[in-house]
Short mmCIF file of C-alpha atoms in Angstrom, two decimals:
data_model
loop_
_atom_site.label_atom_id
_atom_site.label_comp_id
_atom_site.label_asym_id
_atom_site.label_seq_id
_atom_site.Cartn_x
_atom_site.Cartn_y
_atom_site.Cartn_z
CA MET A 1 103.47 88.58 150.65
CA THR A 2 105.09 85.59 148.97
CA SER A 3 105.91 85.71 145.28
CA PRO A 4 103.76 83.67 142.87
CA ARG A 5 104.70 80.45 141.13
CA VAL A 6 103.48 80.86 137.56
CA LEU A 7 102.81 78.25 134.89
CA LEU A 8 102.60 79.48 131.29
CA SER A 9 101.95 77.68 128.04
CA GLY A 10 102.06 79.11 124.54
CA GLY A 11 103.99 78.24 121.42
CA GLY A 12 104.24 76.92 117.90
CA THR A 13 104.71 80.42 116.50
CA GLY A 14 105.98 83.75 117.79
CA GLY A 15 102.35 84.90 117.96
CA HIS A 16 101.76 82.51 120.87
CA ILE A 17 105.24 82.67 122.44
CA PHE A 18 105.79 86.44 122.69
CA PRO A 19 102.53 87.14 124.61
CA ALA A 20 103.39 84.47 127.19
CA VAL A 21 106.92 85.83 127.59
CA SER A 22 105.61 89.41 127.85
CA ILE A 23 103.19 88.41 130.62
CA ALA A 24 105.96 86.55 132.47
CA GLN A 25 108.30 89.54 132.22
CA GLU A 26 105.64 91.90 133.57
CA ILE A 27 104.97 89.61 136.55
CA GLN A 28 108.73 89.31 137.10
CA LYS A 29 109.03 93.11 137.21
CA ARG A 30 106.57 93.22 140.08
CA PHE A 31 107.80 90.06 141.80
CA PRO A 32 111.54 89.59 141.14
CA ASP A 33 111.49 86.36 143.19
CA ALA A 34 108.57 84.82 141.29
CA GLU A 35 109.12 81.30 139.91
CA PHE A 36 108.14 80.49 136.31
CA MET A 37 107.64 77.29 134.35
CA PHE A 38 106.66 77.16 130.69
CA ILE A 39 105.16 74.13 128.98
CA GLY A 40 105.76 73.90 125.22
CA ALA A 41 105.71 71.39 122.37
CA LEU A 42 108.86 69.40 121.64
CA GLY A 43 110.54 70.47 118.41
CA LYS A 44 108.72 73.82 118.25
CA MET A 45 110.33 77.24 118.42
CA GLU A 46 109.31 77.91 122.04
CA MET A 47 111.84 75.28 123.15
CA GLU A 48 114.53 77.70 121.91
CA LYS A 49 112.91 81.13 122.39
CA VAL A 50 111.70 80.72 125.99
CA PRO A 51 115.15 79.78 127.43
CA GLN A 52 116.63 82.68 125.43
CA ALA A 53 114.25 84.95 127.37
CA GLY A 54 115.56 83.48 130.63
CA PHE A 55 112.75 81.10 131.59
CA LYS A 56 112.56 77.33 132.18
CA ILE A 57 110.51 75.18 129.82
CA GLU A 58 109.37 71.55 129.65
CA GLY A 59 108.24 70.00 126.37
CA LEU A 60 105.25 67.80 125.50
CA ASP A 61 105.12 65.40 122.55
CA ILE A 62 102.11 67.08 120.97
CA ALA A 63 101.23 68.43 117.52
CA GLY A 64 98.21 69.73 115.67
CA PHE A 65 96.03 68.09 113.04
CA ASP A 66 98.09 67.39 109.89
CA ARG A 67 95.93 68.03 106.83
CA GLY A 68 98.75 66.85 104.54
CA ASN A 69 99.19 63.44 106.17
CA ILE A 70 95.87 62.09 107.39
CA LEU A 71 97.33 58.77 108.58
CA SER A 72 99.63 60.51 111.06
CA ASN A 73 96.56 61.94 112.82
CA PHE A 74 95.57 58.52 114.18
CA LYS A 75 98.29 58.99 116.81
CA LEU A 76 96.85 62.31 118.00
CA PRO A 77 94.46 60.97 120.70
CA PHE A 78 97.28 58.91 122.25
CA ARG A 79 99.72 61.84 122.12
CA LEU A 80 97.08 64.08 123.68
CA LEU A 81 96.47 61.69 126.59
CA SER A 82 100.22 61.24 127.07
CA SER A 83 100.72 65.04 127.02
CA ILE A 84 97.99 65.62 129.61
CA SER A 85 99.59 62.97 131.83
CA LYS A 86 103.05 64.56 131.50
CA ALA A 87 101.61 68.06 132.07
CA LYS A 88 100.04 66.81 135.31
CA ARG A 89 103.42 65.49 136.48
CA ILE A 90 105.07 68.84 135.69
CA ILE A 91 102.31 70.73 137.52
CA ARG A 92 102.42 68.47 140.60
CA ASN A 93 106.19 68.99 140.84
CA PHE A 94 106.12 72.74 140.18
CA LYS A 95 102.99 73.53 142.28
CA PRO A 96 101.92 76.74 140.45
CA ASP A 97 99.61 79.30 142.03
CA PHE A 98 97.96 79.90 138.65
CA ALA A 99 98.33 79.01 134.97
CA ILE A 100 98.13 81.16 131.84
CA GLY A 101 97.58 79.87 128.31
CA THR A 102 98.29 81.90 125.18
CA GLY A 103 97.56 79.25 122.55
CA GLY A 104 99.58 76.74 120.57
CA PHE A 105 99.73 72.94 120.58
CA ALA A 106 100.85 72.55 124.21
CA SER A 107 98.46 75.09 125.68
CA GLY A 108 95.43 72.78 125.49
CA PRO A 109 96.80 69.82 127.48
CA ALA A 110 98.68 72.14 129.88
CA LEU A 111 95.61 74.19 130.86
CA TRP A 112 93.34 71.14 130.88
CA ALA A 113 95.73 69.40 133.28
CA ALA A 114 96.01 72.52 135.45
CA SER A 115 92.24 72.92 135.75
CA GLN A 116 91.84 69.21 136.63
CA LEU A 117 94.37 69.68 139.43
CA GLY A 118 92.53 72.71 140.82
CA VAL A 119 94.99 75.35 139.59
CA PRO A 120 93.26 78.65 138.61
CA THR A 121 93.59 79.12 134.84
CA PHE A 122 93.49 82.17 132.57
CA ILE A 123 93.29 82.34 128.78
CA GLN A 124 94.69 85.06 126.55
CA GLU A 125 92.82 84.85 123.22
CA GLN A 126 94.67 86.74 120.48
CA ASN A 127 92.31 86.31 117.54
CA SER A 128 88.97 87.81 116.58
CA PHE A 129 87.57 84.29 116.15
CA PRO A 130 88.63 81.79 118.85
CA GLY A 131 89.49 78.17 118.18
CA VAL A 132 87.66 75.14 119.56
CA THR A 133 90.34 74.42 122.20
CA ASN A 134 90.02 77.80 123.92
CA LYS A 135 86.22 77.57 123.86
CA ILE A 136 86.45 74.27 125.74
CA LEU A 137 89.16 75.47 128.15
CA SER A 138 87.25 78.67 128.92
CA LYS A 139 84.51 76.72 130.72
CA LYS A 140 86.86 76.17 133.67
CA ALA A 141 88.94 79.37 133.35
CA LYS A 142 88.71 82.24 135.83
CA ALA A 143 88.82 84.75 132.96
CA VAL A 144 89.46 85.10 129.24
CA PHE A 145 91.37 88.19 128.03
CA THR A 146 90.55 89.11 124.44
CA ALA A 147 92.14 91.34 121.82
CA TYR A 148 88.84 92.28 120.20
CA PRO A 149 85.61 93.64 121.70
CA GLY A 150 82.28 91.81 121.64
CA MET A 151 83.60 88.27 122.13
CA GLU A 152 81.44 87.36 125.12
CA SER A 153 79.22 85.08 123.01
CA PHE A 154 82.19 82.78 122.33
CA PHE A 155 82.85 82.34 126.07
CA PRO A 156 79.43 82.33 127.77
CA ASN A 157 80.59 80.47 130.89
CA THR A 158 83.36 82.77 132.11
CA GLU A 159 84.32 86.40 132.59
CA VAL A 160 85.57 88.06 129.39
CA LYS A 161 87.79 91.16 129.45
CA PHE A 162 88.70 93.10 126.29
CA LEU A 163 92.25 94.28 127.04
CA GLY A 164 94.20 93.79 123.80
CA ASN A 165 97.18 91.57 123.04
CA PRO A 166 100.45 91.59 125.01
CA ILE A 167 103.27 92.74 122.74
CA ARG A 168 107.04 92.87 123.02
CA GLN A 169 108.06 95.74 125.28
CA ASN A 170 110.73 97.03 122.88
CA ILE A 171 107.99 97.84 120.35
CA ILE A 172 106.74 100.38 122.88
CA ASP A 173 110.06 101.45 124.41
CA ASP A 174 112.18 101.74 121.26
CA LYS A 175 110.01 104.09 119.20
CA LEU A 176 112.19 106.54 117.28
CA ALA A 177 111.66 109.25 114.69
CA PRO A 178 111.80 107.58 111.23
CA GLU A 179 114.94 109.43 110.15
CA VAL A 180 116.73 108.53 113.40
CA ALA A 181 115.76 104.87 113.06
CA LYS A 182 116.93 104.77 109.44
CA GLU A 183 120.28 106.24 110.41
CA LYS A 184 120.62 103.70 113.25
CA LEU A 185 120.04 100.87 110.76
CA GLY A 186 122.48 102.34 108.22
CA LEU A 187 119.72 103.21 105.74
CA GLN A 188 119.16 106.25 103.57
CA ASN A 189 116.48 108.77 104.51
CA LYS A 190 113.96 107.80 101.81
CA LEU A 191 110.71 105.86 101.59
CA THR A 192 111.28 102.55 103.36
CA ILE A 193 109.19 99.38 103.32
CA LEU A 194 109.45 96.77 106.07
CA SER A 195 108.42 93.25 105.07
CA VAL A 196 107.78 90.71 107.85
CA GLY A 197 106.50 87.22 107.18
CA GLY A 198 105.94 86.07 110.74
CA SER A 199 108.38 84.26 113.01
CA GLN A 200 108.81 81.41 110.52
CA GLY A 201 108.90 83.47 107.33
CA SER A 202 106.52 83.53 104.37
CA ARG A 203 107.35 82.01 101.00
CA THR A 204 104.42 83.91 99.47
CA LEU A 205 105.88 87.23 100.60
CA ASN A 206 109.42 86.25 99.68
CA ASN A 207 108.31 85.28 96.16
CA GLY A 208 106.29 88.48 95.92
CA TRP A 209 109.42 90.55 96.46
CA LYS A 210 111.57 88.35 94.24
CA ASP A 211 109.06 88.77 91.39
CA ASN A 212 109.08 92.57 91.76
CA LEU A 213 112.75 93.41 92.26
CA ASP A 214 112.78 95.30 88.95
CA LYS A 215 109.91 97.53 90.07
CA LEU A 216 111.54 98.07 93.46
CA THR A 217 114.73 99.18 91.68
CA GLU A 218 112.80 101.44 89.33
CA LYS A 219 110.90 103.17 92.14
CA GLY A 220 113.93 103.42 94.41
CA TYR A 221 112.05 102.28 97.49
CA GLN A 222 114.22 100.97 100.32
CA LEU A 223 113.34 97.49 101.67
CA ILE A 224 113.98 95.95 105.09
CA TRP A 225 113.24 92.32 104.26
CA GLN A 226 112.78 89.72 107.01
CA THR A 227 112.79 86.40 105.17
CA GLY A 228 112.52 83.94 108.06
CA LYS A 229 114.55 80.71 108.11
CA LEU A 230 112.51 79.35 105.23
CA ASP A 231 114.25 81.04 102.29
CA TYR A 232 117.10 83.08 103.77
CA GLU A 233 120.01 80.99 102.44
CA VAL A 234 118.61 80.86 98.89
CA LEU A 235 117.71 84.55 98.78
CA ASN A 236 121.04 85.59 100.29
CA LYS A 237 122.81 83.89 97.35
CA ASN A 238 120.56 85.52 94.73
CA GLN A 239 122.81 87.75 92.59
CA GLU A 240 120.21 90.45 91.95
CA ILE A 241 119.43 90.71 95.66
CA GLN A 242 123.15 90.74 96.49
CA ASN A 243 123.65 93.67 94.11
CA LEU A 244 120.77 95.63 95.62
CA SER A 245 121.99 94.83 99.14
CA SER A 246 125.67 95.68 98.76
CA ALA A 247 126.31 98.13 95.93
CA GLU A 248 122.98 99.95 96.02
CA GLY A 249 122.15 99.50 99.71
CA GLN A 250 118.52 99.33 98.65
CA ILE A 251 117.72 96.03 100.38
CA SER A 252 118.52 95.02 103.95
CA LEU A 253 118.09 91.22 104.00
CA ASN A 254 117.52 89.60 107.41
CA GLU A 255 116.65 86.07 108.50
CA PHE A 256 115.20 87.44 111.74
CA ILE A 257 114.97 90.99 113.10
CA LYS A 258 115.75 91.23 116.82
CA ASP A 259 115.22 94.97 117.18
CA MET A 260 111.67 95.21 115.84
CA GLY A 261 111.06 98.52 117.62
CA THR A 262 113.70 100.25 115.48
CA ALA A 263 112.61 98.41 112.31
CA TYR A 264 109.00 99.52 112.80
CA SER A 265 110.17 103.08 113.47
CA ALA A 266 112.25 103.16 110.27
CA ALA A 267 109.39 101.96 108.07
CA ASP A 268 107.08 104.24 106.12
CA VAL A 269 104.98 101.27 104.98
CA ILE A 270 104.82 97.74 106.41
CA VAL A 271 103.92 94.53 104.58
CA SER A 272 103.02 91.69 106.92
CA ARG A 273 101.15 88.48 107.52
CA ALA A 274 97.99 89.06 109.58
CA GLY A 275 98.68 87.09 112.74
CA ALA A 276 96.97 88.55 115.78
CA ILE A 277 100.16 89.62 117.56
CA ALA A 278 101.61 91.10 114.37
CA ILE A 279 98.49 93.24 114.00
CA SER A 280 98.63 94.30 117.66
CA GLU A 281 102.26 95.35 117.26
CA LEU A 282 101.50 97.18 114.03
CA ALA A 283 98.64 99.06 115.70
CA VAL A 284 101.04 100.29 118.40
CA ALA A 285 103.73 101.10 115.80
CA VAL A 286 101.06 103.06 113.86
CA LYS A 287 102.31 102.65 110.30
CA PRO A 288 100.40 102.13 107.01
CA ILE A 289 100.08 98.39 106.45
CA LEU A 290 99.45 95.95 103.64
CA LEU A 291 98.34 92.59 105.07
CA ILE A 292 98.84 89.23 103.34
CA PRO A 293 96.85 86.74 105.49
CA LEU A 294 98.10 83.19 105.80
CA PRO A 295 95.35 81.12 104.12
CA THR A 296 96.17 77.93 106.03
CA ALA A 297 95.84 79.51 109.49
CA ALA A 298 93.36 77.71 111.74
CA GLU A 299 89.76 78.62 110.89
CA ASP A 300 91.16 81.28 108.51
CA HIS A 301 91.63 83.62 111.47
CA GLN A 302 94.27 85.74 109.71
CA THR A 303 91.82 86.76 106.99
CA LYS A 304 89.27 87.65 109.67
CA ASN A 305 91.91 89.66 111.56
CA ALA A 306 92.90 91.54 108.41
CA GLN A 307 89.30 92.18 107.36
CA SER A 308 88.55 93.84 110.71
CA LEU A 309 91.20 96.48 109.87
CA VAL A 310 90.24 96.78 106.20
CA ASP A 311 86.64 97.50 107.24
CA GLN A 312 87.89 100.48 109.27
CA LYS A 313 90.15 101.73 106.44
CA ALA A 314 93.15 101.03 108.66
CA ALA A 315 94.85 98.59 106.27
CA PHE A 316 94.82 97.06 102.80
CA MET A 317 94.68 93.32 102.21
CA VAL A 318 95.93 91.13 99.36
CA LYS A 319 95.23 87.39 99.54
CA ASP A 320 97.82 84.78 98.58
CA VAL A 321 95.95 83.91 95.38
CA GLU A 322 95.93 87.60 94.37
CA MET A 323 99.67 88.21 94.84
CA LYS A 324 100.70 88.16 91.17
CA ASP A 325 97.91 90.53 90.10
CA LYS A 326 97.50 92.86 93.07
CA PHE A 327 100.58 92.89 95.32
CA TRP A 328 102.72 95.51 93.63
CA ASN A 329 99.84 97.71 92.45
CA THR A 330 98.34 97.85 95.95
CA LEU A 331 101.71 98.52 97.55
CA GLU A 332 102.47 101.30 95.06
CA GLN A 333 99.05 102.84 95.71
CA ILE A 334 99.95 103.16 99.40
CA CYS A 335 103.55 104.29 98.85
CA GLU A 336 102.66 107.00 96.33
CA ASN A 337 99.80 108.59 98.32
CA GLU A 338 100.92 110.39 101.46
CA ALA A 339 97.38 111.52 102.33
CA LEU A 340 96.19 107.92 102.20
CA ARG A 341 99.04 106.82 104.47
CA LYS A 342 98.13 109.48 107.04
CA GLU A 343 94.46 108.44 106.96
CA MET A 344 95.41 104.78 107.48
CA MET A 345 97.60 105.67 110.46
CA VAL A 346 94.82 107.66 112.14
CA ASN A 347 92.40 104.75 111.70
CA LEU A 348 94.94 102.13 112.81
CA GLU A 349 95.87 103.95 116.02
CA LYS A 350 92.37 103.21 117.39
CA PHE A 351 93.31 99.51 117.51
CA GLY A 352 96.48 100.09 119.56
CA LYS A 353 96.59 98.77 123.14
CA PRO A 354 100.09 99.55 124.48
CA GLU A 355 99.00 98.90 128.10
CA ALA A 356 97.57 95.43 127.38
CA THR A 357 100.27 93.42 129.17
CA LYS A 358 100.07 95.51 132.36
CA GLN A 359 96.28 95.38 132.43
CA ILE A 360 96.20 91.59 131.90
CA VAL A 361 98.70 91.09 134.72
CA ASP A 362 96.67 93.44 136.97
CA GLU A 363 93.60 91.27 136.41
CA ILE A 364 95.44 87.99 137.03
CA LEU A 365 97.10 89.22 140.23
CA ASN A 366 93.85 90.74 141.53
CA LYS A 367 91.97 87.49 140.95
CA THR A 368 94.64 85.35 142.61
CA GLY A 369 95.43 87.55 145.62
CA PHE A 370 98.88 88.68 144.43
CA ASN A 371 97.82 92.26 143.81
CA HIS A 372 100.37 94.33 145.72
CA ASN A 373 103.33 96.21 144.16
CA LYS A 374 101.18 97.28 141.22
CA ASN A 375 102.89 99.41 138.55
#
């Protein structure tokens, strides 16, 4: 059987990029000669991350609705039409056997163009509440793969499969005992907090830590702090942080963490934004979590994602507006109560779907006739 030619589109944030890359890598495992083409948005992080993963990418001049600059949105319809036209040219040249969309600015025009050209399309919906674009695209899709159960009502015109979110393979493969992971990272064997603000970083989280450095010092907790590009340079020059990083070794400051599997393993508690992929990775890592949802996320999906875990006593949540009053107290409540941490881990594990990527690829290959060499 010939190997498939696969079109993928997902980007804007790591939460859309990593699932697309994970799906591509799983298909590549089964079909080493498969051809891949990604479609992204010019100027967005996928234009850098996808080539780093070894795949080709073409960029569209597309962006989302800008709430801060209403006038700039008048160009959106023209950019959308131009992007659909360019996506069609890419698709005609590449001739994919099927197309997969994982969300982001470019995913809409890419999948719309693919469906208009008769290419079978699939959607991977990461959130508990889908956006308008995926609802529209689903009408012509062969299947929608969801991360949460009971989402059939959002996609009444197509087959819906609850399979979970694809996550980075090293999260699954690189699990270590906490003490081994801490030693690997050059950390002491004591209570360790991992703070991750998403692929772009979180100023809210960064300020939350900066405001509580005295309490962190007093308690002696160890902190693996992923700042993102946003504030890294400023924080790295902060004298108090420098002292805690070098002399005390209490803070490990990172712009970006490549080995997330080891970082998750080393953590006793994790503080994170509530993006869908972050939550899926945390559920597989199975660690107590404090979620700080991004309030500006589309349709407030991060708060909805976080609430679904809070309702099951699998996580705590502090909103941006509550950071000054509740952040440290809530974090300390988790850190100081081992029984609570164990209960949270038991409840969180139910959300874990480590086989999601393989099962999604199984479905796609079965529905497109490329179903041999199944792992």
